[in-house]
PDB file of C-alpha atoms in Angstrom:
ATOM      1  CA  MET A 943       4.192 137.116  45.249  1.00 95.00           C
ATOM      2  CA  ASP A 944       2.582 140.027  47.724  1.00 97.00           C
ATOM      3  CA  VAL A 945       5.353 141.827  50.262  1.00 97.00           C
ATOM      4  CA  THR A 946       3.269 141.052  52.989  1.00 98.00           C
ATOM      5  CA  GLU A 947       0.443 138.838  53.982  1.00 98.00           C
ATOM      6  CA  VAL A 948      -3.174 140.037  53.326  1.00 98.00           C
ATOM      7  CA  THR A 949      -3.878 142.209  56.202  1.00 98.00           C
ATOM      8  CA  VAL A 950      -7.117 143.029  58.231  1.00 98.00           C
ATOM      9  CA  GLY A 951      -8.103 146.151  56.158  1.00 97.00           C
ATOM     10  CA  ALA A 952      -7.437 144.745  52.821  1.00 98.00           C
ATOM     11  CA  TYR A 953      -9.811 141.664  54.254  1.00 98.00           C
ATOM     12  CA  ARG A 954     -12.418 144.101  55.447  1.00 97.00           C
ATOM     13  CA  ALA A 955     -12.904 145.922  51.847  1.00 98.00           C
ATOM     14  CA  CYS A 956     -13.704 142.879  50.808  1.00 98.00           C
ATOM     15  CA  VAL A 957     -16.101 141.976  53.450  1.00 97.00           C
ATOM     16  CA  ASN A 958     -17.444 145.270  52.811  1.00 97.00           C
ATOM     17  CA  ALA A 959     -17.894 144.873  48.992  1.00 97.00           C
ATOM     18  CA  GLY A 960     -19.792 141.628  49.869  1.00 97.00           C
ATOM     19  CA  ARG A 961     -17.365 138.927  48.261  1.00 97.00           C
ATOM     20  CA  CYS A 962     -16.180 137.897  51.481  1.00 97.00           C
ATOM     21  CA  SER A 963     -17.451 136.509  54.484  1.00 96.00           C
ATOM     22  CA  GLN A 964     -16.446 137.839  58.122  1.00 95.00           C
ATOM     23  CA  PRO A 965     -13.534 135.843  59.659  1.00 94.00           C
ATOM     24  CA  GLY A 966     -13.851 133.812  63.339  1.00 88.00           C
ATOM     25  CA  THR A 967     -13.792 136.172  65.942  1.00 85.00           C
ATOM     26  CA  GLU A 968     -12.584 134.270  68.666  1.00 85.00           C
ATOM     27  CA  GLN A 969      -9.807 135.296  71.228  1.00 86.00           C
ATOM     28  CA  TYR A 970      -6.772 136.300  69.434  1.00 91.00           C
ATOM     29  CA  CYS A 971      -9.065 136.739  66.077  1.00 94.00           C
ATOM     30  CA  ASN A 972      -7.744 140.190  64.663  1.00 94.00           C
ATOM     31  CA  TRP A 973     -11.071 140.874  62.763  1.00 94.00           C
ATOM     32  CA  SER A 974     -12.811 142.313  66.085  1.00 89.00           C
ATOM     33  CA  SER A 975      -9.868 143.812  67.906  1.00 88.00           C
ATOM     34  CA  SER A 976      -9.348 147.416  67.688  1.00 89.00           C
ATOM     35  CA  GLY A 977      -6.648 148.966  66.149  1.00 93.00           C
ATOM     36  CA  LYS A 978      -5.208 145.951  64.119  1.00 96.00           C
ATOM     37  CA  GLU A 979      -6.033 147.418  60.554  1.00 97.00           C
ATOM     38  CA  ASN A 980      -2.330 146.664  59.616  1.00 98.00           C
ATOM     39  CA  HIS A 981      -1.675 143.041  61.181  1.00 98.00           C
ATOM     40  CA  PRO A 982      -2.703 139.807  59.160  1.00 98.00           C
ATOM     41  CA  ILE A 983      -5.862 138.609  58.936  1.00 98.00           C
ATOM     42  CA  ASN A 984      -6.133 135.460  60.831  1.00 97.00           C
ATOM     43  CA  CYS A 985      -8.944 132.866  61.541  1.00 97.00           C
ATOM     44  CA  ILE A 986      -9.571 132.632  58.031  1.00 96.00           C
ATOM     45  CA  ASP A 987     -10.113 129.042  56.153  1.00 97.00           C
ATOM     46  CA  TRP A 988      -9.096 128.095  52.815  1.00 98.00           C
ATOM     47  CA  HIS A 989     -12.268 128.881  51.377  1.00 97.00           C
ATOM     48  CA  GLN A 990     -12.138 132.602  52.496  1.00 98.00           C
ATOM     49  CA  ALA A 991      -8.436 132.904  51.604  1.00 98.00           C
ATOM     50  CA  ARG A 992      -9.460 131.902  47.961  1.00 98.00           C
ATOM     51  CA  ALA A 993     -12.822 133.621  47.896  1.00 98.00           C
ATOM     52  CA  PHE A 994     -10.394 137.001  48.736  1.00 98.00           C
ATOM     53  CA  ALA A 995      -7.924 136.019  45.777  1.00 98.00           C
ATOM     54  CA  THR A 996     -10.559 135.954  43.427  1.00 97.00           C
ATOM     55  CA  TRP A 997     -11.932 139.250  44.539  1.00 97.00           C
ATOM     56  CA  ALA A 998      -8.065 140.798  44.799  1.00 96.00           C
ATOM     57  CA  GLY A 999      -7.381 139.519  41.216  1.00 95.00           C
ATOM     58  CA  GLY A1000      -4.709 137.387  42.582  1.00 95.00           C
ATOM     59  CA  ARG A1001      -4.399 133.657  43.684  1.00 97.00           C
ATOM     60  CA  LEU A1002      -2.895 131.195  47.022  1.00 98.00           C
ATOM     61  CA  PRO A1003       0.009 130.662  45.634  1.00 98.00           C
ATOM     62  CA  THR A1004       1.434 126.752  45.102  1.00 97.00           C
ATOM     63  CA  GLU A1005       3.608 125.444  47.657  1.00 96.00           C
ATOM     64  CA  SER A1006       6.643 125.564  45.356  1.00 95.00           C
ATOM     65  CA  GLU A1007       6.003 129.058  44.992  1.00 96.00           C
ATOM     66  CA  TRP A1008       5.663 129.778  48.730  1.00 97.00           C
ATOM     67  CA  VAL A1009       9.032 128.104  49.405  1.00 96.00           C
ATOM     68  CA  PHE A1010      10.891 129.665  46.315  1.00 96.00           C
ATOM     69  CA  ALA A1011       9.887 133.062  47.418  1.00 97.00           C
ATOM     70  CA  ALA A1012      10.642 132.107  51.480  1.00 97.00           C
ATOM     71  CA  ARG A1013      13.697 131.277  50.396  1.00 96.00           C
ATOM     72  CA  SER A1014      14.627 134.252  48.995  1.00 95.00           C
ATOM     73  CA  GLY A1015      14.458 132.603  45.284  1.00 95.00           C
ATOM     74  CA  GLY A1016      15.823 129.117  46.347  1.00 91.00           C
ATOM     75  CA  ARG A1017      18.771 129.743  48.822  1.00 94.00           C
ATOM     76  CA  LYS A1018      19.394 127.546  51.604  1.00 93.00           C
ATOM     77  CA  GLU A1019      17.573 129.665  54.585  1.00 94.00           C
ATOM     78  CA  LEU A1020      16.876 128.440  57.610  1.00 96.00           C
ATOM     79  CA  TYR A1021      14.056 131.279  58.153  1.00 97.00           C
ATOM     80  CA  ALA A1022      12.930 133.397  55.227  1.00 97.00           C
ATOM     81  CA  GLY A1023      15.880 135.867  54.925  1.00 95.00           C
ATOM     82  CA  GLY A1024      18.419 134.447  57.100  1.00 95.00           C
ATOM     83  CA  ASP A1025      19.491 131.824  59.858  1.00 96.00           C
ATOM     84  CA  ASP A1026      18.501 134.150  62.666  1.00 96.00           C
ATOM     85  CA  ILE A1027      14.731 134.050  63.728  1.00 97.00           C
ATOM     86  CA  VAL A1028      14.676 137.065  66.093  1.00 97.00           C
ATOM     87  CA  THR A1029      15.322 139.449  62.991  1.00 97.00           C
ATOM     88  CA  ARG A1030      12.905 137.967  60.879  1.00 96.00           C
ATOM     89  CA  ALA A1031      10.207 136.184  62.237  1.00 98.00           C
ATOM     90  CA  TRP A1032       7.381 136.730  64.915  1.00 98.00           C
ATOM     91  CA  TYR A1033       6.856 133.624  67.081  1.00 98.00           C
ATOM     92  CA  SER A1034       6.417 132.629  70.333  1.00 98.00           C
ATOM     93  CA  GLU A1035       8.946 133.828  72.114  1.00 97.00           C
ATOM     94  CA  ASN A1036       8.956 137.986  70.661  1.00 98.00           C
ATOM     95  CA  SER A1037       5.380 138.078  69.876  1.00 98.00           C
ATOM     96  CA  GLY A1038       4.012 139.370  73.049  1.00 97.00           C
ATOM     97  CA  GLY A1039       1.243 136.504  72.702  1.00 96.00           C
ATOM     98  CA  SER A1040      -0.469 138.511  69.241  1.00 96.00           C
ATOM     99  CA  THR A1041       0.271 138.948  65.871  1.00 97.00           C
ATOM    100  CA  GLN A1042       2.087 142.076  65.176  1.00 98.00           C
ATOM    101  CA  PRO A1043       1.646 145.103  62.182  1.00 98.00           C
ATOM    102  CA  VAL A1044       3.067 143.186  58.956  1.00 98.00           C
ATOM    103  CA  GLY A1045       6.262 144.591  57.722  1.00 97.00           C
ATOM    104  CA  LEU A1046       8.237 145.344  60.787  1.00 98.00           C
ATOM    105  CA  LYS A1047      10.958 142.291  60.588  1.00 98.00           C
ATOM    106  CA  ALA A1048      13.767 142.110  57.894  1.00 97.00           C
ATOM    107  CA  PRO A1049      12.500 141.316  54.465  1.00 97.00           C
ATOM    108  CA  ASN A1050      14.183 138.171  52.840  1.00 97.00           C
ATOM    109  CA  GLY A1051      16.211 138.544  49.508  1.00 97.00           C
ATOM    110  CA  LEU A1052      13.077 139.067  47.872  1.00 97.00           C
ATOM    111  CA  GLY A1053      11.869 142.230  49.365  1.00 97.00           C
ATOM    112  CA  LEU A1054       9.096 139.915  51.407  1.00 97.00           C
ATOM    113  CA  PHE A1055       8.065 140.384  55.061  1.00 98.00           C
ATOM    114  CA  ASP A1056       7.086 137.798  57.710  1.00 97.00           C
ATOM    115  CA  MET A1057       7.311 134.856  55.559  1.00 97.00           C
ATOM    116  CA  SER A1058       8.227 133.293  58.695  1.00 98.00           C
ATOM    117  CA  GLY A1059       5.957 133.887  61.753  1.00 97.00           C
ATOM    118  CA  ASN A1060       3.535 136.231  62.344  1.00 98.00           C
ATOM    119  CA  VAL A1061       0.760 133.691  60.672  1.00 98.00           C
ATOM    120  CA  TRP A1062       0.821 130.578  59.182  1.00 98.00           C
ATOM    121  CA  GLU A1063      -0.121 131.152  55.338  1.00 98.00           C
ATOM    122  CA  TRP A1064      -2.204 129.031  53.311  1.00 98.00           C
ATOM    123  CA  CYS A1065      -1.079 127.156  50.050  1.00 98.00           C
ATOM    124  CA  ARG A1066      -3.190 126.103  46.849  1.00 97.00           C
ATOM    125  CA  ASP A1067      -1.809 122.880  47.234  1.00 96.00           C
ATOM    126  CA  ILE A1068      -3.750 119.534  48.513  1.00 95.00           C
ATOM    127  CA  TYR A1069      -1.356 118.243  51.285  1.00 95.00           C
ATOM    128  CA  ASP A1070       0.279 115.038  51.481  1.00 92.00           C
ATOM    129  CA  PRO A1071       2.270 114.151  54.202  1.00 89.00           C
ATOM    130  CA  ALA A1072       5.278 112.687  52.524  1.00 85.00           C
ATOM    131  CA  GLY A1073       6.060 115.799  50.556  1.00 77.00           C
ATOM    132  CA  PRO A1074       4.901 117.921  47.825  1.00 70.00           C
ATOM    133  CA  ALA A1075       6.984 115.919  45.466  1.00 55.00           C
ATOM    134  CA  ALA A1076       5.076 112.581  46.772  1.00 52.00           C
ATOM    135  CA  SER A1077       1.836 113.405  45.715  1.00 48.00           C
ATOM    136  CA  GLY A1078       2.430 114.916  41.826  1.00 47.00           C
ATOM    137  CA  ARG A1079      -0.630 116.713  42.539  1.00 52.00           C
ATOM    138  CA  GLU A1080       0.493 120.608  43.546  1.00 50.00           C
ATOM    139  CA  GLY A1081      -2.143 123.044  42.782  1.00 49.00           C
ATOM    140  CA  SER A1082      -4.886 120.126  42.343  1.00 48.00           C
ATOM    141  CA  ASP A1083      -8.647 121.542  42.597  1.00 51.00           C
ATOM    142  CA  GLU A1084     -10.283 118.074  42.122  1.00 49.00           C
ATOM    143  CA  ARG A1085     -13.137 118.073  43.783  1.00 49.00           C
ATOM    144  CA  ASN A1086     -14.372 114.299  44.347  1.00 41.00           C
ATOM    145  CA  GLU A1087     -12.250 114.090  47.831  1.00 57.00           C
ATOM    146  CA  SER A1088     -11.923 115.116  51.520  1.00 56.00           C
ATOM    147  CA  ARG A1089      -8.765 117.280  51.428  1.00 88.00           C
ATOM    148  CA  GLU A1090      -6.293 119.186  53.541  1.00 96.00           C
ATOM    149  CA  ARG A1091      -4.672 122.081  52.095  1.00 97.00           C
ATOM    150  CA  VAL A1092      -0.934 123.077  53.070  1.00 97.00           C
ATOM    151  CA  ILE A1093       0.221 125.650  55.231  1.00 98.00           C
ATOM    152  CA  ARG A1094       3.733 127.156  55.694  1.00 98.00           C
ATOM    153  CA  GLY A1095       5.661 129.912  57.635  1.00 97.00           C
ATOM    154  CA  GLY A1096       5.014 129.391  61.290  1.00 97.00           C
ATOM    155  CA  SER A1097       3.058 131.872  63.546  1.00 97.00           C
ATOM    156  CA  TRP A1098       3.414 134.093  66.467  1.00 98.00           C
ATOM    157  CA  ASN A1099       2.020 131.347  69.018  1.00 97.00           C
ATOM    158  CA  LEU A1100       4.571 128.707  68.112  1.00 97.00           C
ATOM    159  CA  ASP A1101       8.362 127.854  68.603  1.00 97.00           C
ATOM    160  CA  ALA A1102      11.576 128.739  66.472  1.00 97.00           C
ATOM    161  CA  TRP A1103      11.366 125.337  64.761  1.00 96.00           C
ATOM    162  CA  SER A1104       7.458 126.001  63.298  1.00 96.00           C
ATOM    163  CA  ALA A1105       8.989 128.816  61.519  1.00 97.00           C
ATOM    164  CA  ARG A1106      11.571 127.413  59.273  1.00 97.00           C
ATOM    165  CA  CYS A1107      10.983 127.448  55.558  1.00 96.00           C
ATOM    166  CA  SER A1108      11.217 123.690  55.485  1.00 95.00           C
ATOM    167  CA  ARG A1109       8.528 123.476  57.916  1.00 96.00           C
ATOM    168  CA  ARG A1110       4.879 122.197  56.489  1.00 96.00           C
ATOM    169  CA  LEU A1111       1.753 121.138  57.978  1.00 96.00           C
ATOM    170  CA  GLY A1112      -1.811 120.276  56.522  1.00 96.00           C
ATOM    171  CA  PHE A1113      -4.891 121.595  57.536  1.00 96.00           C
ATOM    172  CA  ARG A1114      -8.711 120.453  56.348  1.00 97.00           C
ATOM    173  CA  GLU A1115     -10.296 123.620  53.969  1.00 97.00           C
ATOM    174  CA  ASP A1116     -12.809 124.740  56.694  1.00 96.00           C
ATOM    175  CA  TYR A1117     -10.181 125.129  59.513  1.00 96.00           C
ATOM    176  CA  PHE A1118      -9.140 128.271  61.072  1.00 95.00           C
ATOM    177  CA  GLY A1119      -7.338 129.434  63.636  1.00 94.00           C
ATOM    178  CA  ALA A1120      -6.057 132.683  65.218  1.00 95.00           C
ATOM    179  CA  GLY A1121      -2.331 131.442  64.117  1.00 96.00           C
ATOM    180  CA  LEU A1122      -3.590 131.037  60.275  1.00 97.00           C
ATOM    181  CA  GLY A1123      -3.711 133.631  57.480  1.00 98.00           C
ATOM    182  CA  PHE A1124      -2.487 133.920  54.125  1.00 98.00           C
ATOM    183  CA  ARG A1125      -0.734 136.121  51.152  1.00 98.00           C
ATOM    184  CA  LEU A1126      -1.470 135.990  47.443  1.00 98.00           C
ATOM    185  CA  ALA A1127       0.807 135.404  44.423  1.00 96.00           C
ATOM    186  CA  LYS A1128      -0.171 137.509  41.557  1.00 82.00           C
ATOM    187  CA  ALA A1129      -2.489 136.183  39.164  1.00 67.00           C
ATOM    188  CA  ILE A1130      -1.167 134.242  35.934  1.00 61.00           C
ATOM    189  CA  GLY A1131      -2.290 135.678  32.418  1.00 54.00           C
TER     190      GLY A1131
END
């Protein structure tokens, strides 16, 4: 798993190479804000995240990989790295109304930053409200249905409850928002 979320600067390199499309530019989107090259890229839909992963030689993590990494290798942690959100995450109470540069909060037990808070992170999996074990479709890439994909981690603009390691949601693949970004898992093989 990458140490931080993908940054604006890294995503800009993919756009400049002609391999990624520009993200949204609405209010609170980092793409068009000056001085945010080291902030997580946000306003990215699942397809854009996947295009970047292909370009960068990585992939989006499965939901189970994301949870294992966020919980410091499978520990019972409320937030990624422990139970104290203030030292671990940017969320509505401490973000100042914006994303923050990656890697400023304490890392978790695997040395990963911002797995709780800053931006929600797209996962590869198709979302099933009953949970990942219910669907048996982890990492599925079926093309013949309308899908929502899993997001994990919470965001700068939501409460502490949303930043818990156990919190999960699903959004349509074409959805993007100011609280939504991604990180990469390492490519297999």
